[in-house]
Coordinates of C-alpha atoms in Angstrom, one line a residue:
Chain A
M141 CA 4.2 -24.6 -49.8
A142 CA 3.1 -21.0 -49.8
L143 CA -0.5 -22.2 -50.3
L144 CA -0.2 -24.4 -47.3
Y145 CA 1.2 -21.6 -45.1
G146 CA -1.6 -19.4 -46.3
L147 CA -4.2 -22.0 -45.4
L148 CA -2.6 -22.4 -42.0
W149 CA -2.6 -18.7 -41.4
R150 CA -6.3 -18.5 -42.2
L151 CA -6.9 -21.4 -39.8
L152 CA -4.9 -19.6 -37.1
L153 CA -6.9 -16.4 -37.5
F154 CA -10.1 -18.3 -37.4
L155 CA -9.1 -20.0 -34.2
V156 CA -8.3 -16.7 -32.6
H157 CA -11.6 -15.2 -33.7
I158 CA -13.4 -18.2 -32.2
N159 CA -11.5 -17.8 -29.0
R160 CA -12.4 -14.2 -28.8
A161 CA -16.1 -14.8 -29.5
L162 CA -16.1 -17.5 -26.9
V163 CA -14.5 -15.3 -24.2
S164 CA -16.9 -12.4 -24.8
W165 CA -19.9 -14.8 -24.8
L166 CA -18.8 -16.3 -21.6
R167 CA -18.4 -12.9 -20.1
V168 CA -21.9 -11.9 -21.0
R169 CA -23.3 -15.2 -19.7
L170 CA -21.5 -14.9 -16.5
R171 CA -22.8 -11.4 -16.0
S172 CA -26.4 -12.3 -16.7
W173 CA -26.1 -15.3 -14.5
K174 CA -24.8 -13.1 -11.7
G175 CA -27.5 -10.6 -12.4
R176 CA -30.2 -13.2 -12.1
L177 CA -28.8 -14.4 -8.8
W178 CA -28.9 -10.9 -7.5
E179 CA -32.5 -10.4 -8.8
R180 CA -33.6 -13.6 -7.0
A181 CA -31.9 -12.5 -3.7
M182 CA -33.6 -9.1 -4.0
A183 CA -37.0 -10.8 -4.8
A184 CA -36.6 -13.0 -1.7
L185 CA -35.9 -10.0 0.4
L186 CA -38.7 -7.9 -1.0
L187 CA -41.2 -10.7 -0.9
P188 CA -42.7 -9.7 2.5
V189 CA -43.0 -6.2 1.3
A190 CA -44.7 -7.3 -1.9
L191 CA -47.1 -9.3 0.1
A192 CA -48.0 -6.3 2.1
G193 CA -49.3 -4.7 -1.1
V194 CA -46.5 -2.3 -2.2
P195 CA -45.7 -2.6 -5.9
D196 CA -42.4 -4.2 -6.7
P197 CA -39.9 -1.5 -7.2
Q198 CA -37.5 -3.8 -9.0
R199 CA -39.7 -3.6 -12.2
K200 CA -40.5 0.0 -12.0
V201 CA -37.0 1.3 -12.5
N202 CA -36.7 -0.2 -15.9
Q203 CA -40.2 0.4 -17.2
D204 CA -41.4 3.7 -15.7
P205 CA -39.8 6.6 -17.4
D206 CA -41.0 9.0 -14.8
A207 CA -39.0 7.3 -12.1
N208 CA -38.6 10.2 -9.8
A209 CA -42.3 10.6 -9.3
N210 CA -42.4 7.3 -7.4
P211 CA -41.2 7.8 -3.8
V212 CA -39.9 4.2 -3.6
T213 CA -37.7 4.5 -6.7
G214 CA -36.7 8.0 -5.6
N215 CA -35.2 6.5 -2.4
R216 CA -33.6 3.8 -4.5
N217 CA -32.0 6.4 -6.7
A218 CA -30.7 8.3 -3.7
G219 CA -29.2 5.0 -2.5
R220 CA -27.6 4.4 -5.8
R221 CA -26.3 7.9 -6.0
S222 CA -24.6 7.7 -2.7
R223 CA -23.3 4.2 -3.6
W224 CA -21.7 5.7 -6.8
L225 CA -20.1 8.5 -4.8
S226 CA -18.7 6.2 -2.1
D227 CA -17.4 3.9 -4.9
G228 CA -15.6 6.9 -6.3
R229 CA -14.2 7.7 -2.9
S230 CA -13.1 4.2 -2.2
L231 CA -10.8 4.1 -5.2
E232 CA -7.1 4.8 -4.6
K233 CA -7.1 7.4 -7.3
L234 CA -9.7 8.7 -9.7
P235 CA -9.0 10.4 -13.0
V236 CA -10.0 14.0 -13.3
H237 CA -10.5 13.7 -17.0
I238 CA -11.6 10.5 -18.7
G239 CA -11.7 9.8 -22.4
L240 CA -14.3 7.4 -23.9
L241 CA -13.0 6.2 -27.3
V242 CA -15.5 4.3 -29.4
A243 CA -13.8 2.1 -32.0
E244 CA -16.9 0.3 -33.1
E245 CA -19.0 0.6 -36.2
E246 CA -22.3 1.5 -34.8
P247 CA -22.3 3.7 -31.7
S248 CA -25.0 3.4 -29.1
Y249 CA -26.1 6.7 -27.7
T250 CA -27.8 5.3 -24.7
D251 CA -24.8 3.3 -23.6
I252 CA -22.4 6.2 -24.0
A253 CA -24.8 8.5 -22.2
N254 CA -25.0 6.0 -19.4
L255 CA -21.2 5.8 -19.2
A256 CA -20.9 9.6 -19.1
V257 CA -23.5 9.9 -16.4
W258 CA -21.8 7.2 -14.3
C259 CA -18.4 8.8 -14.7
M260 CA -19.8 12.1 -13.5
A261 CA -21.6 10.4 -10.6
V262 CA -18.5 8.7 -9.2
G263 CA -16.8 12.1 -9.3
I264 CA -14.9 12.5 -12.6
S265 CA -15.0 16.1 -13.6
Y266 CA -14.3 15.9 -17.4
V267 CA -15.6 13.3 -19.8
S268 CA -14.5 13.4 -23.4
V269 CA -16.3 11.2 -26.0
Y270 CA -14.5 10.4 -29.2
D271 CA -15.0 8.3 -32.3
N272 CA -12.9 8.5 -35.4
H273 CA -15.8 9.1 -37.8
G274 CA -17.0 12.1 -35.9
I275 CA -20.5 10.6 -35.6
F276 CA -21.0 11.8 -32.0
Q277 CA -20.0 15.3 -33.0
K278 CA -22.3 15.3 -36.0
N279 CA -25.2 14.2 -33.8
N280 CA -24.2 15.9 -30.6
S281 CA -27.7 17.1 -29.8
R282 CA -28.9 13.6 -29.8
L283 CA -26.2 12.6 -27.4
L284 CA -27.0 15.6 -25.2
E285 CA -30.6 14.7 -25.1
E286 CA -29.8 11.1 -24.2
I287 CA -27.5 12.2 -21.4
V288 CA -30.1 14.5 -19.9
R289 CA -32.7 11.7 -20.2
Q290 CA -30.4 9.2 -18.5
Q291 CA -29.6 11.7 -15.8
D292 CA -33.3 12.0 -15.1
L293 CA -33.8 8.3 -15.2
M294 CA -31.1 7.6 -12.8
G295 CA -32.1 10.5 -10.6
V296 CA -28.8 12.4 -10.9
D297 CA -29.5 16.1 -10.7
G298 CA -29.3 17.4 -14.2
S299 CA -28.6 21.0 -13.4
K300 CA -25.3 20.0 -11.8
C301 CA -23.8 18.8 -15.0
N302 CA -22.7 21.0 -17.7
V303 CA -22.7 19.5 -21.1
E304 CA -20.8 21.3 -23.7
F305 CA -19.9 20.4 -27.2
L306 CA -16.7 21.5 -28.7
S307 CA -16.7 22.1 -32.3
Q308 CA -13.3 22.7 -33.7
G309 CA -11.2 25.8 -33.9
S310 CA -11.6 29.4 -32.9
D311 CA -14.8 29.2 -30.9
K312 CA -13.2 26.7 -28.6
H313 CA -11.9 29.3 -26.2
Q314 CA -15.0 31.3 -25.9
H315 CA -17.0 28.2 -25.3
H316 CA -15.5 27.3 -22.0
V317 CA -17.1 28.5 -18.9
V318 CA -14.8 28.3 -15.8
S319 CA -16.7 26.1 -13.5
C320 CA -16.1 23.2 -11.2
R321 CA -19.1 21.4 -12.5
P322 CA -18.6 18.2 -14.4
S323 CA -18.7 18.5 -18.1
V324 CA -19.0 16.3 -21.2
K325 CA -17.1 17.1 -24.4
V326 CA -17.5 15.5 -27.7
L327 CA -14.3 15.3 -29.7
S328 CA -13.7 14.3 -33.3
P329 CA -10.5 13.8 -35.3
E330 CA -10.4 17.5 -36.0
D331 CA -9.5 18.1 -32.4
G332 CA -6.5 15.9 -32.8
K333 CA -3.7 16.5 -35.3
Q334 CA -5.6 19.3 -36.9
S335 CA -5.7 21.3 -33.8
I336 CA -1.9 20.9 -33.4
V337 CA -1.6 22.2 -37.0
Q338 CA -3.8 25.2 -36.2
A339 CA -1.6 26.0 -33.2
A340 CA 1.5 25.7 -35.4
Q341 CA -0.1 28.0 -37.9
Q342 CA -0.9 30.5 -35.3
L343 CA 2.7 30.5 -34.0
C344 CA 4.1 30.7 -37.6
R345 CA 1.8 33.7 -38.3
S346 CA 3.2 35.5 -35.3
V347 CA 6.7 34.8 -36.6
E348 CA 5.6 36.1 -40.0
N349 CA 4.5 39.3 -38.4
R350 CA 7.8 39.6 -36.6
E351 CA 6.1 39.3 -33.2
R352 CA 8.2 36.3 -32.2
S353 CA 11.3 34.5 -33.2
S354 CA 11.3 30.9 -34.2
R355 CA 13.8 30.1 -31.4
D356 CA 11.3 31.2 -28.7
I357 CA 8.8 28.4 -29.5
S358 CA 8.8 25.9 -26.7
V359 CA 6.8 22.8 -25.6
S360 CA 5.0 24.8 -22.9
M361 CA 4.0 27.5 -25.4
L362 CA 2.4 24.9 -27.7
D363 CA 0.9 23.2 -24.7
M364 CA -0.8 26.4 -23.6
L365 CA -2.3 26.9 -27.1
L366 CA -3.6 23.3 -27.2
R367 CA -5.1 23.4 -23.7
E368 CA -8.4 25.0 -23.9
S369 CA -8.2 26.1 -20.3
K370 CA -5.8 25.7 -17.4
S371 CA -8.4 23.8 -15.3
V372 CA -8.8 20.9 -17.7
P373 CA -5.9 18.4 -17.4
D374 CA -4.9 15.9 -20.0
P375 CA -7.0 12.8 -19.8
E376 CA -5.4 10.4 -17.3
L377 CA -7.4 7.5 -18.6
V378 CA -8.9 6.5 -21.9
V379 CA -11.4 3.6 -22.0
K380 CA -11.4 2.2 -25.5
F381 CA -14.4 0.2 -26.7
G382 CA -14.3 -2.2 -29.5
P383 CA -12.0 -4.7 -31.2
V384 CA -9.6 -2.2 -32.8
D385 CA -6.3 -1.8 -30.9
S386 CA -5.5 1.8 -31.9
T387 CA -6.0 5.3 -30.6
L388 CA -7.5 6.2 -34.1
G389 CA -6.3 9.7 -33.9
F390 CA -7.5 10.5 -30.4
L391 CA -5.8 13.8 -29.2
P392 CA -2.2 12.9 -30.0
W393 CA -0.7 15.8 -28.0
H394 CA -2.7 15.1 -24.8
I395 CA -2.3 11.3 -24.4
R396 CA 1.4 11.5 -23.4
L397 CA 0.8 9.9 -20.0
T398 CA -2.7 8.5 -20.6
E399 CA -3.4 5.0 -19.5
F400 CA -5.3 2.9 -22.1
I401 CA -7.7 0.3 -20.9
S402 CA -9.8 -1.7 -23.4
L403 CA -13.2 -3.2 -23.2
P404 CA -14.7 -5.4 -25.9
S405 CA -17.7 -3.3 -26.6
H406 CA -19.7 -0.3 -25.2
R407 CA -23.0 -2.0 -26.0
D408 CA -25.0 -3.0 -22.9
I409 CA -22.2 -1.9 -20.7
S410 CA -22.8 -2.1 -17.0
Y411 CA -21.8 0.1 -14.2
E412 CA -19.7 -2.8 -12.8
D413 CA -17.7 -2.9 -16.0
L414 CA -16.8 0.8 -15.6
L415 CA -16.0 0.3 -11.9
G416 CA -13.7 -2.5 -12.8
V417 CA -11.8 -0.3 -15.2
L418 CA -11.5 2.5 -12.6
R419 CA -10.2 0.0 -10.1
R420 CA -7.6 -1.2 -12.6
F421 CA -6.6 2.4 -13.2
G422 CA -6.4 3.0 -9.5
S423 CA -3.8 0.3 -9.1
C424 CA -1.5 1.7 -11.9
Q425 CA 1.6 3.6 -10.9
Q426 CA 3.4 6.2 -13.0
R427 CA 7.1 6.8 -12.6
L428 CA 7.3 9.8 -15.0
G429 CA 10.6 8.9 -16.5
Q430 CA 12.2 8.3 -13.1
Chain B
M279 CA 27.7 -8.0 -27.4
S280 CA 27.3 -6.9 -30.9
W281 CA 24.5 -5.2 -32.8
I282 CA 24.0 -7.8 -35.4
R283 CA 23.2 -11.4 -34.5
E284 CA 23.8 -14.1 -37.0
G285 CA 21.9 -17.3 -37.0
E286 CA 18.8 -18.8 -38.4
L287 CA 15.6 -19.5 -36.6
N288 CA 15.0 -23.1 -35.4
L289 CA 12.6 -25.3 -37.3
I290 CA 9.4 -24.5 -35.3
E291 CA 10.2 -20.8 -35.3
K292 CA 10.7 -20.9 -39.0
I293 CA 7.4 -22.7 -39.7
S294 CA 5.6 -20.2 -37.5
A295 CA 7.3 -17.3 -39.1
N296 CA 6.2 -18.6 -42.5
I297 CA 2.6 -19.0 -41.4
L298 CA 2.6 -15.4 -40.1
K299 CA 4.1 -14.2 -43.3
A300 CA 1.2 -15.5 -45.2
G301 CA -0.8 -12.7 -43.7
P302 CA -0.3 -8.9 -43.9
M303 CA 3.0 -8.1 -42.1
P304 CA 4.0 -4.9 -40.4
K305 CA 6.8 -3.1 -42.3
H306 CA 7.7 -0.8 -39.4
V307 CA 7.6 -1.9 -35.7
A308 CA 8.2 0.5 -32.8
F309 CA 9.3 -0.8 -29.3
I310 CA 9.1 0.7 -25.9
M311 CA 11.6 -1.6 -24.2
D312 CA 10.3 -1.3 -20.7
G313 CA 11.2 -3.4 -17.7
N314 CA 15.0 -3.6 -17.6
R315 CA 15.2 -2.3 -14.0
R316 CA 12.4 -4.4 -12.8
F317 CA 14.1 -7.4 -14.4
A318 CA 17.4 -6.5 -12.6
R319 CA 15.5 -6.2 -9.3
K320 CA 13.8 -9.5 -9.9
K321 CA 17.0 -11.3 -10.6
Q322 CA 18.8 -9.4 -7.9
M323 CA 21.5 -8.0 -10.2
E324 CA 22.9 -4.5 -10.7
R325 CA 20.7 -2.0 -12.5
Q326 CA 23.3 -1.5 -15.1
E327 CA 23.3 -5.2 -15.8
G328 CA 19.6 -5.1 -16.4
H329 CA 20.2 -2.3 -19.0
M330 CA 22.9 -4.5 -20.6
Q331 CA 20.6 -7.4 -20.9
G332 CA 18.0 -5.1 -22.4
F333 CA 20.4 -4.1 -25.1
N334 CA 21.3 -7.8 -25.9
K335 CA 17.6 -8.4 -26.2
L336 CA 17.4 -5.6 -28.8
A337 CA 20.0 -7.3 -30.9
E338 CA 18.2 -10.5 -30.7
T339 CA 14.9 -8.9 -31.6
L340 CA 16.5 -7.3 -34.6
R341 CA 17.5 -10.7 -35.8
W342 CA 13.9 -12.0 -35.5
C343 CA 12.6 -8.9 -37.3
K344 CA 15.0 -9.6 -40.1
H345 CA 13.7 -13.1 -40.5
L346 CA 10.1 -11.8 -40.3
N347 CA 10.8 -9.3 -43.2
I348 CA 10.3 -6.3 -40.9
Q349 CA 12.5 -3.8 -42.5
E350 CA 12.3 -1.0 -40.0
V351 CA 12.4 -0.9 -36.2
T352 CA 12.2 2.2 -34.0
V353 CA 13.2 1.9 -30.3
Y354 CA 12.8 4.2 -27.4
A355 CA 16.3 4.2 -25.8
F356 CA 16.4 7.3 -23.7
S357 CA 13.7 9.9 -23.0
I358 CA 14.3 13.5 -22.1
E359 CA 12.4 12.7 -18.9
N360 CA 15.1 10.1 -18.1
F361 CA 17.6 12.9 -17.4
K362 CA 15.6 13.2 -14.2
R363 CA 16.9 9.9 -12.9
S364 CA 19.8 9.7 -10.5
Q365 CA 23.1 11.1 -11.8
N366 CA 24.6 7.7 -11.3
E367 CA 22.1 5.9 -13.5
V368 CA 22.2 8.6 -16.2
D369 CA 26.0 8.4 -16.3
G370 CA 25.8 4.6 -16.5
L371 CA 23.4 4.8 -19.4
M372 CA 25.6 7.3 -21.3
V373 CA 28.6 5.0 -20.8
L374 CA 26.6 2.1 -22.1
A375 CA 25.5 4.2 -25.1
K376 CA 29.1 5.2 -25.8
Q377 CA 30.3 1.6 -25.7
K378 CA 27.5 0.5 -28.0
F379 CA 28.1 3.1 -30.6
E380 CA 31.8 2.4 -30.5
K381 CA 31.0 -1.3 -31.0
L382 CA 28.7 -0.3 -33.9
L383 CA 31.5 1.6 -35.6
E384 CA 33.8 -1.5 -35.2
E385 CA 31.1 -3.6 -36.9
R386 CA 30.8 -1.3 -39.9
E387 CA 31.5 -4.0 -42.4
N388 CA 28.9 -6.3 -41.0
L389 CA 26.4 -3.5 -41.1
E390 CA 27.2 -2.8 -44.7
K391 CA 26.8 -6.5 -45.5
H392 CA 23.3 -6.5 -44.1
G393 CA 22.5 -3.0 -45.4
V394 CA 21.6 -1.6 -42.0
C395 CA 21.0 2.1 -41.8
I396 CA 21.1 3.6 -38.3
R397 CA 19.3 6.8 -37.5
V398 CA 19.1 8.6 -34.1
L399 CA 16.0 10.6 -33.4
G400 CA 16.1 13.3 -30.7
D401 CA 17.9 16.4 -29.6
L402 CA 21.5 15.4 -29.6
N403 CA 22.6 18.7 -28.2
M404 CA 21.4 17.5 -24.8
L405 CA 24.1 14.7 -24.9
P406 CA 27.8 14.9 -24.0
L407 CA 29.9 16.0 -26.9
D408 CA 31.9 12.8 -27.3
L409 CA 28.6 10.8 -27.6
Q410 CA 27.3 13.3 -30.1
Q411 CA 30.4 12.8 -32.2
L412 CA 30.1 9.0 -32.0
I413 CA 26.5 9.1 -33.0
A414 CA 27.3 11.4 -35.9
K415 CA 29.9 9.0 -37.1
A416 CA 27.5 6.0 -36.9
V417 CA 24.7 7.9 -38.7
V418 CA 26.9 9.3 -41.5
S419 CA 28.7 6.0 -42.2
T420 CA 25.4 4.0 -42.5
K421 CA 23.5 6.6 -44.2
M422 CA 23.5 5.0 -47.7
H423 CA 22.4 1.6 -46.5
N424 CA 18.9 0.8 -47.5
K425 CA 17.9 -2.8 -46.7
C426 CA 16.9 -2.3 -43.1
F427 CA 16.5 0.7 -40.8
L428 CA 17.0 1.0 -37.1
N429 CA 15.8 4.3 -35.5
V430 CA 17.1 4.9 -32.0
C431 CA 15.2 7.5 -30.1
F432 CA 17.7 9.1 -27.8
A433 CA 17.1 12.3 -25.8
Y434 CA 13.6 12.1 -27.3
T435 CA 10.1 12.9 -26.3
S436 CA 7.3 13.2 -28.8
R437 CA 6.1 16.6 -27.6
Y438 CA 9.6 17.9 -28.0
E439 CA 9.7 16.5 -31.5
I440 CA 6.5 18.1 -32.5
T441 CA 7.6 21.4 -31.0
N442 CA 10.8 21.1 -32.8
A443 CA 8.9 20.6 -36.1
V444 CA 6.9 23.7 -35.4
R445 CA 10.2 25.6 -34.7
E446 CA 11.6 24.4 -38.0
M447 CA 8.5 25.5 -39.9
A448 CA 8.7 28.9 -38.1
W449 CA 12.3 29.1 -39.2
G450 CA 11.2 28.5 -42.8
V451 CA 8.7 31.3 -42.4
E452 CA 11.4 33.6 -41.0
Q453 CA 13.6 32.8 -44.0
G454 CA 10.8 33.6 -46.3
Q455 CA 10.8 30.2 -47.8
I456 CA 7.2 29.3 -46.8
K457 CA 4.1 31.1 -45.7
A458 CA 2.3 30.5 -42.4
S459 CA -0.7 29.3 -44.4
D460 CA 1.5 26.5 -45.9
V461 CA 1.6 24.8 -42.5
S462 CA -0.3 21.6 -42.8
E463 CA -0.5 18.1 -41.3
A464 CA 1.7 16.7 -44.1
L465 CA 4.3 19.5 -43.8
L466 CA 4.5 19.0 -40.0
S467 CA 5.1 15.2 -40.5
E468 CA 7.9 16.1 -42.9
C469 CA 9.6 18.3 -40.3
L470 CA 9.6 15.6 -37.5
Y471 CA 12.8 13.8 -36.7
S472 CA 11.1 10.7 -38.3
N473 CA 10.6 12.4 -41.7
N474 CA 12.5 9.7 -43.6
S475 CA 10.4 6.8 -42.2
P476 CA 6.8 5.7 -42.8
N477 CA 4.6 5.7 -39.7
P478 CA 5.0 2.5 -37.6
D479 CA 2.4 -0.1 -38.3
L480 CA 2.7 -1.7 -34.9
L481 CA 3.8 -0.3 -31.5
I482 CA 4.8 -2.8 -28.8
R483 CA 5.2 -1.9 -25.1
T484 CA 6.5 -4.5 -22.7
S485 CA 6.3 -4.8 -18.9
G486 CA 2.5 -4.4 -18.7
E487 CA 2.3 -0.6 -18.7
V488 CA -0.5 0.7 -20.8
R489 CA 0.6 4.1 -21.9
L490 CA 2.7 5.7 -24.6
S491 CA 5.0 7.8 -22.3
D492 CA 5.5 10.5 -24.8
F493 CA 6.7 8.2 -27.6
L494 CA 5.8 8.7 -31.3
L495 CA 2.4 10.3 -30.3
W496 CA 2.0 11.8 -33.8
Q497 CA 3.2 8.9 -35.8
T498 CA 1.2 6.2 -34.0
S499 CA -2.2 7.8 -34.2
H500 CA -3.3 5.1 -36.6
S501 CA -1.0 2.3 -35.5
C502 CA -1.8 -1.0 -33.8
L503 CA -0.9 -0.7 -30.1
V504 CA 0.0 -3.9 -28.3
F505 CA 0.8 -3.9 -24.6
Q506 CA 2.5 -7.0 -23.3
S507 CA 3.1 -7.9 -19.7
V508 CA 6.5 -9.6 -20.2
L509 CA 9.6 -7.6 -19.1
W510 CA 11.8 -6.5 -21.9
P511 CA 14.9 -8.7 -21.1
E512 CA 12.6 -11.7 -21.1
Y513 CA 11.0 -10.9 -24.4
S514 CA 10.8 -14.0 -26.7
F515 CA 10.2 -14.8 -30.3
W516 CA 6.8 -16.0 -29.4
N517 CA 5.9 -12.7 -27.7
L518 CA 6.8 -11.0 -31.0
C519 CA 4.6 -13.5 -33.0
E520 CA 1.7 -12.8 -30.6
A521 CA 2.0 -9.1 -31.2
I522 CA 2.1 -9.6 -35.0
L523 CA -0.9 -11.8 -34.9
Q524 CA -2.7 -9.1 -33.0
Y525 CA -1.7 -6.6 -35.7
Q526 CA -3.1 -9.0 -38.4
L527 CA -6.4 -9.2 -36.6
N528 CA -6.6 -5.4 -36.6
H529 CA -5.2 -4.9 -40.0
T530 CA -8.4 -4.3 -42.0
S531 CA -10.1 -1.9 -39.6
I532 CA -6.9 0.1 -39.1
Q533 CA -6.4 0.3 -42.8
K534 CA -9.9 1.6 -43.2
A535 CA -9.4 4.3 -40.5
R536 CA -6.1 5.3 -42.2
D537 CA -7.9 5.7 -45.5
L538 CA -10.6 7.8 -43.9
H539 CA -8.0 10.0 -42.3
R540 CA -6.1 10.4 -45.6
E541 CA -9.3 11.5 -47.4
H542 CA -10.0 14.0 -44.7
Q543 CA -6.5 15.4 -44.8
A544 CA -6.8 15.9 -48.6
F545 CA -10.1 17.7 -48.0
V546 CA -8.6 20.0 -45.4
Q547 CA -5.7 20.9 -47.7
L548 CA -8.1 21.7 -50.6
E549 CA -10.2 23.9 -48.3
A550 CA -7.1 25.7 -47.1
D551 CA -5.9 26.3 -50.7
R552 CA -9.4 27.5 -51.7
A553 CA -9.4 30.0 -48.8
C554 CA -6.0 31.3 -49.8
V555 CA -7.0 31.7 -53.4
A556 CA -10.2 33.5 -52.5
E557 CA -8.3 35.9 -50.4
H558 CA -5.9 36.5 -53.2
L559 CA -8.6 37.1 -55.7
Q560 CA -10.4 39.5 -53.4
H561 CA -7.2 41.6 -53.1
H562 CA -6.2 41.5 -56.7
G563 CA -9.4 40.8 -58.6
N564 CA -10.4 44.5 -59.0
G565 CA -13.5 43.7 -57.0
K566 CA -15.1 41.7 -59.8
P567 CA -16.3 38.2 -58.9
A568 CA -14.2 35.7 -60.7
D569 CA -15.8 33.0 -62.8
A570 CA -15.6 29.3 -62.0
R571 CA -13.0 28.5 -64.7
R572 CA -10.7 31.3 -63.6
R573 CA -11.0 30.3 -60.0
Q574 CA -10.2 26.7 -60.8
E575 CA -7.1 27.7 -62.7
A576 CA -6.0 30.0 -59.9
L577 CA -6.5 27.2 -57.4
Q578 CA -4.3 24.8 -59.4
H579 CA -1.7 27.4 -59.9
Y580 CA -1.7 28.2 -56.2
A581 CA -1.3 24.5 -55.3
T582 CA 1.6 24.0 -57.6
C583 CA 3.4 27.1 -56.2
R584 CA 2.7 25.9 -52.6
E585 CA 4.2 22.5 -53.4
E586 CA 7.3 24.1 -54.9
R587 CA 7.8 26.3 -51.9
I588 CA 7.5 23.4 -49.6
H589 CA 9.8 21.3 -51.7
D590 CA 12.5 23.9 -51.6
F591 CA 12.0 24.4 -47.9
L592 CA 12.3 20.7 -47.1
E593 CA 15.5 20.5 -49.1
A594 CA 17.0 23.4 -47.1
L595 CA 15.9 21.7 -43.9
Q596 CA 17.5 18.4 -44.9
N597 CA 20.8 20.3 -45.8
R598 CA 20.7 22.0 -42.4
R599 CA 20.3 18.6 -40.7
D600 CA 23.1 17.0 -42.7
S601 CA 25.5 19.8 -42.0
Y602 CA 24.9 19.4 -38.3
Y603 CA 26.4 16.0 -38.6
T604 CA 29.2 16.9 -40.9
D605 CA 30.1 19.9 -38.6
L606 CA 30.2 17.5 -35.6
L607 CA 32.5 15.2 -37.6
S608 CA 34.9 17.9 -38.7
D609 CA 35.1 19.2 -35.1
A610 CA 36.0 15.6 -34.0
V611 CA 38.8 15.5 -36.6
V612 CA 40.2 18.9 -35.4
A613 CA 40.0 17.8 -31.8

């Protein structure tokens, strides 16, 4: 009997996996189909222009790395930029701080860089990138380069964005420059529970030195220590990529009221996917215990 | 309505339960039972009635969990933030809690038969005294039961719990039982209200909200999170099965992440010990650099001493918590 149940369980799991694969495959197909339709419509519109001898800008964007040099694509970029901004404004609410949680085996730097750039373009001020292996933190310069490259490619003014990489611990506080410019932070598991432990140690040390009594320790005191600056709020939204349904140690203290929205993968992610998530976030209401 | 529901699963439920049990099962499930008020509004009944139905659903869910071999359940009954609700509703919830804990005490024999241990996590001092005493009675009288565990989070938020743990450790430092350098992830976990439970394997939130709302933030950092859109009073056996299936799909990858985290934790502890020993040797080593063997011995010695310190401190902490309950009970007798 146990064997039969075991077999049935395996079959059930297999069916669920098939179901998942099918859904994600359909999603990709649907998107590429939509994309092709769009491309055709664009081509039809641009046909007279193309006949007049101007090179097709559609191709250029993807192939020409020096996109800004071309006046046609430059205009296109400007159009895109203003579209991103107006998309951001059209949403009912926009997070000030967004977390990108990658719960997949092999991270793609280009896609995460794209996401970070789009987030900043729609008007999100703080972007935190996290994976539980700390891969992004170990290779933070690579991610930084990629972000700068994508910014150039998309025609977003790079100087407007401030990319900083937090390593753990003491230099955290000196690192932060008070600014209203958007910034990207790379987090690893050390910034999670370990940072709470460090704050606890700091408080205990001050108790050890008789500077403070244990009774004085409060939630807001701990919160002050764990917040690297007053201007950075807790992330209101975390977008989780990948098949694992867990926070995998993402900043436990800071996700008290964070909304979690999952996407199947960050690979080949499109701007529309991100916008969809932001729309979903915009429609969420919080009651704060009331 | 009582806490313990008798009764078997029907045939289809039983078969499905057996199929699920062929895979890895969660041992500890946490619930955010959200949607009682929305349910009441939907059915056009009184808010209080919605909360009542929510409690009944909890009793039913406990029965399902028992049949699914889930030994431990943690529920979010009342958050510290909930004190902000209208006085009327807060009073209503306190009355409901009082009724339910009285009922629980009446059912003591039944609880003993099933071996149910009830724990209440949160700052009880925030509650009215008579409720505190009822809770103390319930907790003390079921303390020795060890077949299944129900943790009720009452006057609880996770940040408050973590802060309280830091306060307890600082108290240990004040008493000279531990050093500030002994503070570690493992020690902090031991000082939480949930120190007697393993971390939940699965966290379920109903009513379609996709956040943790300050519930078990520390304990669920490597748990499977399942958000379901059904309102809590409408929760069914099949919803629970669906959540468990989702846990099973995640099981391998979460286990891997947990192992990775445990490895890292051990590494951090070793580094911390090493730093303490190095400092010690520098102060007492007459300036001579110690050789590798001596350093290794010192490291081992230091680790053993640290573990002893922590052991004694945790014992003192447990005594302090136990005496809080016994004091409440003796006060009740005097009154």
